[in-house]
Coordinates of N, CA and C and ligand atoms in Angstrom, one line a residue:
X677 N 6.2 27.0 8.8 CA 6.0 26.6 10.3 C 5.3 25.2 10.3
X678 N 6.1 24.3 11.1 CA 5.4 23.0 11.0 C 5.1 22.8 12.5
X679 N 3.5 22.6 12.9 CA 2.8 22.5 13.9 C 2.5 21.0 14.5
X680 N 3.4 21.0 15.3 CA 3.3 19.2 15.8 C 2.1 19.3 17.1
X681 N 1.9 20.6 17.8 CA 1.0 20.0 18.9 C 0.1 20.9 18.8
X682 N -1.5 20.5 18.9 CA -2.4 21.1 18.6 C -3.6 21.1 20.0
X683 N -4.8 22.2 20.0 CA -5.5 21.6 20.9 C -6.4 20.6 21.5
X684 N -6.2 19.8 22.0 CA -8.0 18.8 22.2 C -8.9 18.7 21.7
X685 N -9.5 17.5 21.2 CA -11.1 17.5 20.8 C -11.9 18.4 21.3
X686 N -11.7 18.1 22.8 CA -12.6 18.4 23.7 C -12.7 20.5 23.6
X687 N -11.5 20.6 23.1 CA -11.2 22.3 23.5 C -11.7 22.5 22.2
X688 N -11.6 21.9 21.0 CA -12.1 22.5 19.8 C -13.7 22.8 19.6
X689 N -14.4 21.4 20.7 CA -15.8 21.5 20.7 C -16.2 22.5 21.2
X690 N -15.6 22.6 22.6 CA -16.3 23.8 23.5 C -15.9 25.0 22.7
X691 N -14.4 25.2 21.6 CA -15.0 26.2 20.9 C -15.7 26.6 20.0
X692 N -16.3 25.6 19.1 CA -17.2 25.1 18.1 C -18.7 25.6 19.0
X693 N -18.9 25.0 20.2 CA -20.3 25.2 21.1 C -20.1 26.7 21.4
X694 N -19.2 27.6 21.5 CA -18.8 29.1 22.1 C -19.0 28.9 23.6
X695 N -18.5 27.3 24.3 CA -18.4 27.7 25.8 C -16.9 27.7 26.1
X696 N -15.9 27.9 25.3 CA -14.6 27.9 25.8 C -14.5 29.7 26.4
X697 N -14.1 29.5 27.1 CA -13.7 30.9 28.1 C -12.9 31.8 27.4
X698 N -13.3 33.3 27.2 CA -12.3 33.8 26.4 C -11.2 34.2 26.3
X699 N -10.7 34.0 27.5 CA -8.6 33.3 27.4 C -8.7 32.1 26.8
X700 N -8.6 31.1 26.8 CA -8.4 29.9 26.2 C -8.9 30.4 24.5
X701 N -10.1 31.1 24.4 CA -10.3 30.9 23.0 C -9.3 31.8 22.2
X702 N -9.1 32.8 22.9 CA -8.0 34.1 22.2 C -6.5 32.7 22.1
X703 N -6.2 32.1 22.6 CA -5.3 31.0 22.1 C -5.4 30.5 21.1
X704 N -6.8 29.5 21.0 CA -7.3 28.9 19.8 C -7.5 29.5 18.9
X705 N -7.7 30.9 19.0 CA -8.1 31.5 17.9 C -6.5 31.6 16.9
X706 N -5.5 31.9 17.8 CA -4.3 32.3 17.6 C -3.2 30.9 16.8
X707 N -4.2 30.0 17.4 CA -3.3 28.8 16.8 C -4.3 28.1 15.6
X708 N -5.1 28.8 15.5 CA -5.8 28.2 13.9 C -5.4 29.1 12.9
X709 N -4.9 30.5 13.2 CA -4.3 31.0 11.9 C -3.0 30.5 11.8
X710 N -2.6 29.2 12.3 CA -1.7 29.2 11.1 C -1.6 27.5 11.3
X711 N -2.5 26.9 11.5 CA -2.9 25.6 11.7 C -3.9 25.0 10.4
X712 N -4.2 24.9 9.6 CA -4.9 24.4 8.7 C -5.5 23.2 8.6
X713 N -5.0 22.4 9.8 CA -5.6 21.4 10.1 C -6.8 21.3 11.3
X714 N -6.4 22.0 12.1 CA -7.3 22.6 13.3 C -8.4 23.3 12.8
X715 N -8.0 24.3 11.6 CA -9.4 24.8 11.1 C -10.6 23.6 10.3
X716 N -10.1 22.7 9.5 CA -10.7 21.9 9.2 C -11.5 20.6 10.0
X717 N -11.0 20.6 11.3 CA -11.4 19.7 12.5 C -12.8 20.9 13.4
X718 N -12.6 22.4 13.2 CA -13.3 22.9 13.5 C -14.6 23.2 13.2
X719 N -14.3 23.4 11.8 CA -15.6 23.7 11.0 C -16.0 21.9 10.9
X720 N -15.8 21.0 10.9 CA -16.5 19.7 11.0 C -17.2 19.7 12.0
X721 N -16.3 19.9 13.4 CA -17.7 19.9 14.4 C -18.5 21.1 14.4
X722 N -18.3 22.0 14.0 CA -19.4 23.2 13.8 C -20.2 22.6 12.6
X723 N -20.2 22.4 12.0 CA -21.3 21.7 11.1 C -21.7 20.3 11.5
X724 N -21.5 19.8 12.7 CA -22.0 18.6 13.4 C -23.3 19.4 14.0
X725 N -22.5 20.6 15.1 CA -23.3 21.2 15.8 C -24.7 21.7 14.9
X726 N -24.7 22.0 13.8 CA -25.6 22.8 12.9 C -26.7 21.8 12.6
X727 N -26.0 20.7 12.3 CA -26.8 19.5 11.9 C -27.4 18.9 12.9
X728 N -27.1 18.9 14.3 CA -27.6 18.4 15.0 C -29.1 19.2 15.9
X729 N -28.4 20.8 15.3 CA -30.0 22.0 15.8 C -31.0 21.7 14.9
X730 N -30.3 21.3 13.9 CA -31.5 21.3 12.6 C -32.6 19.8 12.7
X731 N -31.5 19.2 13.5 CA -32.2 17.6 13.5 C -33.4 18.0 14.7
X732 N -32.9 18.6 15.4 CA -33.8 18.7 16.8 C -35.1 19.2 16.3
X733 N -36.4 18.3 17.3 CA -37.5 18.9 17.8 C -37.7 20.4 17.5
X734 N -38.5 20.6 16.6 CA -39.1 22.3 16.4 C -39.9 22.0 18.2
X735 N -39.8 22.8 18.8 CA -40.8 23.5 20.2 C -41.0 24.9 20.2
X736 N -42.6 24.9 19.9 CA -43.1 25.8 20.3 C -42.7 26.4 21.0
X737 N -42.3 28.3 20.8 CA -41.6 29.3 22.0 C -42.6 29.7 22.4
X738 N -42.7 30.4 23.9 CA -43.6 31.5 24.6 C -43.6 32.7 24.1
X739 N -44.5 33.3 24.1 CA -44.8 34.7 23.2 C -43.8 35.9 23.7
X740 N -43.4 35.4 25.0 CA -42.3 36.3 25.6 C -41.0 35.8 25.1
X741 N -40.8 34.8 24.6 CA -39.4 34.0 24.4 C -38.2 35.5 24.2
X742 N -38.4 35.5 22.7 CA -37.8 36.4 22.5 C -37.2 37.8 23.3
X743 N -38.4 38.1 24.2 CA -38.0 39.4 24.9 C -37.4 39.2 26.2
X744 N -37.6 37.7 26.7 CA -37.1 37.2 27.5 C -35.6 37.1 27.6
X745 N -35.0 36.7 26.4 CA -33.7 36.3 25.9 C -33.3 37.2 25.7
X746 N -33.6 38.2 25.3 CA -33.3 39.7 25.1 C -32.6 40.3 26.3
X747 N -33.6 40.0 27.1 CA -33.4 40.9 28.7 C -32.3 40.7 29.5
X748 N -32.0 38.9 29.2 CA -30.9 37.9 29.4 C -29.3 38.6 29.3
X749 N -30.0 39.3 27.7 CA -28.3 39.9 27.5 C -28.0 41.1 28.0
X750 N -28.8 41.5 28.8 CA -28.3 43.0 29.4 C -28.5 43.9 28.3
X751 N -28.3 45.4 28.2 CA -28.2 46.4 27.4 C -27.7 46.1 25.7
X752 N -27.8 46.7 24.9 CA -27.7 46.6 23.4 C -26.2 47.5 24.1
X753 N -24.9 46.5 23.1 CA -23.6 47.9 22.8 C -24.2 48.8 22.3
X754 N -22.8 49.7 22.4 CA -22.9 51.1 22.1 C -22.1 50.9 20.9
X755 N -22.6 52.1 20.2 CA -21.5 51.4 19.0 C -20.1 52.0 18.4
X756 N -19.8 51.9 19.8 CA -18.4 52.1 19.9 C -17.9 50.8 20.3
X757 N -18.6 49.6 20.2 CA -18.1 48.5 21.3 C -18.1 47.7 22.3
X758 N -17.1 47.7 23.1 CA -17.2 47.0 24.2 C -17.0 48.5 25.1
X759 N -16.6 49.3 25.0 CA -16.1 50.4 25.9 C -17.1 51.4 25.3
X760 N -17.8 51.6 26.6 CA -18.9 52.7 26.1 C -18.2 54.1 25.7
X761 N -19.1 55.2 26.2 CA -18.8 56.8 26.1 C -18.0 57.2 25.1
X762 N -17.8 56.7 23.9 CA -16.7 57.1 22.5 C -15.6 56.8 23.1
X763 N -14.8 56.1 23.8 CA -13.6 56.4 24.4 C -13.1 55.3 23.3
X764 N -11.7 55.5 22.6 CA -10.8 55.4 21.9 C -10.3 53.7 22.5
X765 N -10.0 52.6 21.3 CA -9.8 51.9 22.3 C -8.4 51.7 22.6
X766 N -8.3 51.4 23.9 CA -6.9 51.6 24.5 C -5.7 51.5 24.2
X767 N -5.7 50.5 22.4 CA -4.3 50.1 21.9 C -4.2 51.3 20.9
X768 N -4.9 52.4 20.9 CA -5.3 53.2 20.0 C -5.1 54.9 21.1
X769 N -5.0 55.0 22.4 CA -4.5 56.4 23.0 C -3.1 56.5 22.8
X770 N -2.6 57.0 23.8 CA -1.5 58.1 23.8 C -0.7 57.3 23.5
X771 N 0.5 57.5 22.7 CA 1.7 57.0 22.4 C 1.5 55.9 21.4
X772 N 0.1 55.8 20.5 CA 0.3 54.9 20.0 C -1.1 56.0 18.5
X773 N 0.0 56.2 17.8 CA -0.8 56.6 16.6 C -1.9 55.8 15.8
X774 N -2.2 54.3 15.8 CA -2.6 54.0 15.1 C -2.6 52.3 14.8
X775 N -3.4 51.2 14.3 CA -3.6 50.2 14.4 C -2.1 49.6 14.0
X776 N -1.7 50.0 12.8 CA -0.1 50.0 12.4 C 0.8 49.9 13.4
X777 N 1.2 50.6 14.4 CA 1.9 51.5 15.4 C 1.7 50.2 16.5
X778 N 0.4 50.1 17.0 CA 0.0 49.1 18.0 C 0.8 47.9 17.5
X779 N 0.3 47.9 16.6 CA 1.0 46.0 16.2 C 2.3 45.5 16.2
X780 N 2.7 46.8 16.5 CA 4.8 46.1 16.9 C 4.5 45.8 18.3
X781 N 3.7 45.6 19.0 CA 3.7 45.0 20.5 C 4.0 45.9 21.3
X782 N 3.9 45.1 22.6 CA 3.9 46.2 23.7 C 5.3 46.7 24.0
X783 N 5.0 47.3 25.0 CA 6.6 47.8 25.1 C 7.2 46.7 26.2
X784 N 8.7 46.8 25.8 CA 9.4 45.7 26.6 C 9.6 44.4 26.0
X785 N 8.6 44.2 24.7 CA 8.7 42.9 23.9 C 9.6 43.2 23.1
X786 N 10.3 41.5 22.4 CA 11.2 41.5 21.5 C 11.0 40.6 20.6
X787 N 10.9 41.1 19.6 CA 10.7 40.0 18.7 C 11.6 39.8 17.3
X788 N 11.9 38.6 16.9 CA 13.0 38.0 15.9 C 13.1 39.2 14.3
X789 N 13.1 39.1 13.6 CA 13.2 39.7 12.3 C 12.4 38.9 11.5
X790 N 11.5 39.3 11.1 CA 10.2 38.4 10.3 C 9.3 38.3 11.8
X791 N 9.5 37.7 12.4 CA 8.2 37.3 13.0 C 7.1 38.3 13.7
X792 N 6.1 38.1 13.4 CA 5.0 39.3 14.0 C 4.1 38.4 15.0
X793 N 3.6 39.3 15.8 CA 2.7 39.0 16.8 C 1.0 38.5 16.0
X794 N 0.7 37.5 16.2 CA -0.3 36.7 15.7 C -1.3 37.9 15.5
X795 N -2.5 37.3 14.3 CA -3.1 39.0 14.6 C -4.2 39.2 15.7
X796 N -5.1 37.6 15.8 CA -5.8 37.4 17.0 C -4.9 38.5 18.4
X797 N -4.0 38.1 18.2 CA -2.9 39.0 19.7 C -2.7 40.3 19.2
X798 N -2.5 40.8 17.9 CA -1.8 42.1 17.9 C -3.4 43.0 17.7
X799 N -4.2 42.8 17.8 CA -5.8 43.5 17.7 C -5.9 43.7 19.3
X800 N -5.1 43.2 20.2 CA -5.6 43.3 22.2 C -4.4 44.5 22.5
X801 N -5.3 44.9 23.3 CA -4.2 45.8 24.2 C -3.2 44.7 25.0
X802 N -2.2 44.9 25.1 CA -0.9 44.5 26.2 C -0.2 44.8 26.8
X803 N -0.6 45.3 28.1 CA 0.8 45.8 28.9 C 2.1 45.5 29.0
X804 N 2.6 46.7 29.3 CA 4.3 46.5 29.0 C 4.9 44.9 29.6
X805 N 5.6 44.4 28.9 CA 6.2 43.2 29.6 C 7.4 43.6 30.6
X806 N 7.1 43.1 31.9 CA 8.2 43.6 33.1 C 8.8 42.2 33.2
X807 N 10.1 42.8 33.9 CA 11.0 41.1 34.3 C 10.7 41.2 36.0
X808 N 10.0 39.7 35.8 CA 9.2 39.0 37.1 C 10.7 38.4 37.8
X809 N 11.7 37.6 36.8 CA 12.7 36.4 37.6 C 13.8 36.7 35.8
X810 N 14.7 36.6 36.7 CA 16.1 36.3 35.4 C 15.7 35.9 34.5
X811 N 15.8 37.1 33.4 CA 15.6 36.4 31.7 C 14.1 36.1 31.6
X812 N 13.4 36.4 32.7 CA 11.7 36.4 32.2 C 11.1 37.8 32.3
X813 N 10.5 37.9 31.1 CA 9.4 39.1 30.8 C 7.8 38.6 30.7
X814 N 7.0 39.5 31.9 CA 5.9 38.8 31.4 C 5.0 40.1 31.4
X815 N 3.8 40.5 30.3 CA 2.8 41.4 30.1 C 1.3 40.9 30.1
X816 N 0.6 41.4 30.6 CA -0.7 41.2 30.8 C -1.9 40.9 29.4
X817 N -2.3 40.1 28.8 CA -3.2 40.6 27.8 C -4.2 40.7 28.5
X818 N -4.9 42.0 27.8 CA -6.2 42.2 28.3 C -7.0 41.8 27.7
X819 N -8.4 41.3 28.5 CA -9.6 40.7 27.5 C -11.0 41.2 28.8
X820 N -11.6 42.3 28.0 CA -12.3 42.9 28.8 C -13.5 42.2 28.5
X821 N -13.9 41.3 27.9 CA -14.7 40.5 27.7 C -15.4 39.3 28.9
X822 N -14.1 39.2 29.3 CA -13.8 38.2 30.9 C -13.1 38.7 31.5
X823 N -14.0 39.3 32.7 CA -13.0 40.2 33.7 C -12.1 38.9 34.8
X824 N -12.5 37.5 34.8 CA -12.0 36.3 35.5 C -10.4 36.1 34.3
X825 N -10.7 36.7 33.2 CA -9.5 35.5 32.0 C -8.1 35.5 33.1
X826 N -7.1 35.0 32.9 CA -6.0 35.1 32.6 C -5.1 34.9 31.7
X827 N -4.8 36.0 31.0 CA -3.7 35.5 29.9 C -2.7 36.6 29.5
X828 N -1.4 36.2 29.3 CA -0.5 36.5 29.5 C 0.7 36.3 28.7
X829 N 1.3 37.3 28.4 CA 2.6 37.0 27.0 C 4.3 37.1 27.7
X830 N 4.3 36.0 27.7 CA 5.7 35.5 28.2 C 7.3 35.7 27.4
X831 N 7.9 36.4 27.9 CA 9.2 36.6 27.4 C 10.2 35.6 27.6
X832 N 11.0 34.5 27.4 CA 12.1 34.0 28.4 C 13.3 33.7 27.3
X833 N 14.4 34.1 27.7 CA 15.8 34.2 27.8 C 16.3 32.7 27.1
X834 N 17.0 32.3 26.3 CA 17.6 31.3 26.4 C 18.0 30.8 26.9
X835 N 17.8 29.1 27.6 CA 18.3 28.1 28.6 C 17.3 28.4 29.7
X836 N 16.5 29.6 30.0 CA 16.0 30.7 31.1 C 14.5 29.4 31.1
X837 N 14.1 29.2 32.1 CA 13.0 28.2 32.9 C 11.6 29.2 33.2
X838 N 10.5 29.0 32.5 CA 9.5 29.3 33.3 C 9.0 29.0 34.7
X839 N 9.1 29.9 35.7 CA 9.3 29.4 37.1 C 8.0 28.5 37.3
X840 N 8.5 27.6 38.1 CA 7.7 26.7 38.4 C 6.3 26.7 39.4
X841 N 5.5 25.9 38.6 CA 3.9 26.6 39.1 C 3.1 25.3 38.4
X842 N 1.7 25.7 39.5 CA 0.6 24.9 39.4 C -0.2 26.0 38.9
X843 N -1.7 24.6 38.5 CA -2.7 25.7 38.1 C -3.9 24.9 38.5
X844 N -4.7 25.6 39.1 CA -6.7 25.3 39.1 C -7.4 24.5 38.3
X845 N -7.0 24.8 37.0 CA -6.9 24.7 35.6 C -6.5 24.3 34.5
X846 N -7.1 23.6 33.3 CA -6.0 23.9 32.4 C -5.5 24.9 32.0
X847 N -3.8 24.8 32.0 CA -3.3 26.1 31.2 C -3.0 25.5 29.5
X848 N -3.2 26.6 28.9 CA -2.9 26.3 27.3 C -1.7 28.1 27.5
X849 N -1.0 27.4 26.6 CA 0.4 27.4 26.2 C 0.8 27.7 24.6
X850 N 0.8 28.7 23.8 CA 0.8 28.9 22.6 C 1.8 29.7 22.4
X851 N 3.0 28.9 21.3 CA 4.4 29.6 20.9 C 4.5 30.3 19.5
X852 N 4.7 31.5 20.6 CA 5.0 32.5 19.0 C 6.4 32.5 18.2
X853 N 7.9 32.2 19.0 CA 8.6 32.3 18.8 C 9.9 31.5 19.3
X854 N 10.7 31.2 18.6 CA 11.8 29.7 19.8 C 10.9 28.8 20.1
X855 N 11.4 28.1 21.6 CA 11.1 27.0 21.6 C 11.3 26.4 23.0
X856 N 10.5 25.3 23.9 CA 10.4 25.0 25.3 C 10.2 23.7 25.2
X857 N 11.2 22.9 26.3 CA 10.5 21.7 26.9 C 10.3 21.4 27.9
X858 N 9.6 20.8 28.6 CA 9.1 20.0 29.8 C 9.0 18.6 29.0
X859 N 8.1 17.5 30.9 CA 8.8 16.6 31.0 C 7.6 16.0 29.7
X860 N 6.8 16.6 28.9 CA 5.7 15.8 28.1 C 6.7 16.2 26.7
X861 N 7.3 16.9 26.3 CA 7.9 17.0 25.2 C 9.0 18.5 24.7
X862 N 8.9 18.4 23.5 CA 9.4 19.8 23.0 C 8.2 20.9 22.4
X863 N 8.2 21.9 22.1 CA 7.8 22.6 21.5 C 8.3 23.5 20.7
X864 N 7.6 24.3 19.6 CA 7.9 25.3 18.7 C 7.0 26.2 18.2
X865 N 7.5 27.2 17.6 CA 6.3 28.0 16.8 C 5.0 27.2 16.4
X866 N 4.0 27.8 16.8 CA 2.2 27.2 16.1 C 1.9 26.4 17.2
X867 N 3.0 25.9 18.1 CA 2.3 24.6 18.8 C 1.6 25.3 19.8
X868 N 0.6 24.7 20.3 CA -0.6 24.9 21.1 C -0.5 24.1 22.2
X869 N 0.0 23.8 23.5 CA 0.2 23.1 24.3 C -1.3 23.0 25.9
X870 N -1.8 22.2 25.9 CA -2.7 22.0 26.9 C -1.5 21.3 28.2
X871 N -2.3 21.3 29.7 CA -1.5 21.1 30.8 C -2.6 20.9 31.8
X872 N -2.7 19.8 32.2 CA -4.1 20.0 33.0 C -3.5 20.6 34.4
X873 N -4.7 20.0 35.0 CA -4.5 21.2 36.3 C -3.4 20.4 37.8
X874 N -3.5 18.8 37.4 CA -2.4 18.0 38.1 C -1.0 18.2 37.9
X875 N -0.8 19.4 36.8 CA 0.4 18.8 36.7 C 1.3 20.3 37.1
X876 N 2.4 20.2 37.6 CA 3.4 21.4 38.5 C 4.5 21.1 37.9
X877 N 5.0 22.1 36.7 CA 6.3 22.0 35.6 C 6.9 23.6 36.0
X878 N 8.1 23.5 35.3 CA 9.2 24.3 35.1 C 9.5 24.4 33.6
X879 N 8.8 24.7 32.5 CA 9.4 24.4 31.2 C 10.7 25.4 30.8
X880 N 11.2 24.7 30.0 CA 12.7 25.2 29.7 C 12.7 25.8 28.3
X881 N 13.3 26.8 28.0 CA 13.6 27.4 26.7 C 14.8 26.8 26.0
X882 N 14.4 26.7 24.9 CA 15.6 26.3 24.1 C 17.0 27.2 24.3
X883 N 18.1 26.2 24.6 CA 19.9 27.1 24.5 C 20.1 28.1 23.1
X884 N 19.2 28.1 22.2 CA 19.6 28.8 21.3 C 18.8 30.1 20.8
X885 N 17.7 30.3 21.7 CA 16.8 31.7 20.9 C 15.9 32.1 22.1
X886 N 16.1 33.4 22.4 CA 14.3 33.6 23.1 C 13.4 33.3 22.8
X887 N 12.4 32.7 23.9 CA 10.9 32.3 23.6 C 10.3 33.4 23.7
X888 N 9.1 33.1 22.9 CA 8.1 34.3 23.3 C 6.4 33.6 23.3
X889 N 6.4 33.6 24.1 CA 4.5 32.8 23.9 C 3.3 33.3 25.0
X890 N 2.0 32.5 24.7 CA 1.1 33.1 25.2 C 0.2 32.4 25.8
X891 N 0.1 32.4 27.5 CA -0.1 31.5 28.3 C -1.3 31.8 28.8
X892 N -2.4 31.2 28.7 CA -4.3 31.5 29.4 C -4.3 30.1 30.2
X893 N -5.1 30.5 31.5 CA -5.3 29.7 33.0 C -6.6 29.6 32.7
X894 N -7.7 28.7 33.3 CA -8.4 28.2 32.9 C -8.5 28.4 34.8
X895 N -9.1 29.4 36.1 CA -8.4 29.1 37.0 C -6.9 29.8 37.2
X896 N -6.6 30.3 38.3 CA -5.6 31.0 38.9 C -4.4 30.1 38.8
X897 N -3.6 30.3 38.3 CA -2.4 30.0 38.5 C -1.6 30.4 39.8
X898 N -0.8 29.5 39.9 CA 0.2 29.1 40.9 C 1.6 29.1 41.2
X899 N 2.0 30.5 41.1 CA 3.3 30.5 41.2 C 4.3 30.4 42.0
X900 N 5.4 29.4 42.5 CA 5.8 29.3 43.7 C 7.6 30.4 43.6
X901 N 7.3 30.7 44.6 CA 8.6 31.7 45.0 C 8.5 32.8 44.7
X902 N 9.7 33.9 44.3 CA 9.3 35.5 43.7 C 8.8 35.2 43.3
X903 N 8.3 34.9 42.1 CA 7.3 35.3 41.1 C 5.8 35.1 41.0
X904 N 5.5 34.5 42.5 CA 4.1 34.3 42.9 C 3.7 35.7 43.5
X905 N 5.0 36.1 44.3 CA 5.4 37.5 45.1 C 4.6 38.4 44.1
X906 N 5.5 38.9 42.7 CA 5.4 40.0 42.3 C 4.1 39.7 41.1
X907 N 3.6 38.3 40.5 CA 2.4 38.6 39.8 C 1.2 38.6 40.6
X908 N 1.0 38.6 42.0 CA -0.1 38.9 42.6 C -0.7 39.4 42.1
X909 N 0.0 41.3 41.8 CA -1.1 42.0 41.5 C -1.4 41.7 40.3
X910 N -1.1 40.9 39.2 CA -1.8 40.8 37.8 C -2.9 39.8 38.2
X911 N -2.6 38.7 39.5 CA -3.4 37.7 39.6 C -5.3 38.1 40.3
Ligands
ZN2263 ZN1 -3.7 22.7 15.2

């Protein structure tokens, strides 16, 4: 897999700092396993970051500090997780025997011969992918972490256009499979595409394969026509 587009300085810091949002990070996370380069740009600024707590001023904490910061975080998990009361987690109930079983994807998805769902992606629950507009399937990933995220695994058709839309936000853009262009370039498997929030595209799927990739808003997206219609209720 040869990876020509990667994320931002700026997105690698804030994930380095742990303020990237976790839609955007479940991307990054997804395009460093198989980026080698990205991981090595990451762990540099994470060891900027380390060196620069270590450089900093020792200050004396308040004797409450600790139980202060504590309190900050709300309740200790349960240790079941994020989902209290022992409840099973969701890619793991009915109709799905087991972590194995989960990992062929949701239902509705399709994917090539060889290719698997990143593992960052295949460890989340995914609702079934529905068709929103001709030759597009799109399913929900869940991240119960951020009940604000949006992020979402996109199916489209060959020659088939991701309908055209704005966003609040940056949206990042991560290809698992085939291939898309708009007016900034091409894309392929690994690439990681950023889109700030000025910009209102229609990207195109390559004439030769279904795409399949995985799209986090940073901010509500903007879908104009049906497809603003019927992903309301995901929005
Ligand atoms: Zn990269």
């Amino acid at each position: 897999m040869s990876v020509h587009s990667h994320p931002g300085d700026e997105t690698l810091l804030r994930h380095a700092a742990g303020t990237l949002p976790a839609g955007p990070r479940l991307l990054v996370e997804t395009h460093l396993q198989g980026c080698p380069a990205c991981r090595i740009t990451l762990r540099r600024f994470e060891a900027v970051g380390g060196a620069l707590l270590e450089a900093a001023e020792p200050v004396a904490l308040a004797s409450d500090a600790l139980a202060r910061t504590l309190a900050r975080l709300g309740p200790a998990p349960t240790t079941t997780g994020l989902r209290a009361g022992g409840a099973r987690p969701d890619h793991l109930e009915a109709g799905f025997a087991g972590v194995a079983t989960a990992r062929r994807g949701p239902e509705g998805l399709w994917l090539p011969d060889g290719v698997r769902l990143p593992r960052p992606l295949a460890a989340r629950r995914i609702g079934a992918l529905m068709p929103v507009a001709p030759g597009v399937r799109v399913g929900r990933v869940h991240v119960p972490e951020d009940a604000q995220s949006s992020v979402f695994l996109f199916q489209i058709g060959p020659g088939r256009a991701i309908p055209r839309h704005t966003h609040a936000g940056t949206e990042y853009t991560h290809v698992i499979c085939g291939g898309f262009s708009d007016p900034s370039g091409h894309y392929g498997p690994g690439d990681l595409v950023e889109a700030d929030a000025d910009v209102d595209h229609s990207p195109r799927v390559d004439d030769e394969g279904t795409c399949v990739c995985l799209a986090a808003f940073e901010g509500r997206p903007r879908f104009h026509g049906l497809l603003g219609v019927v992903l309301r209720p995901f929005l």
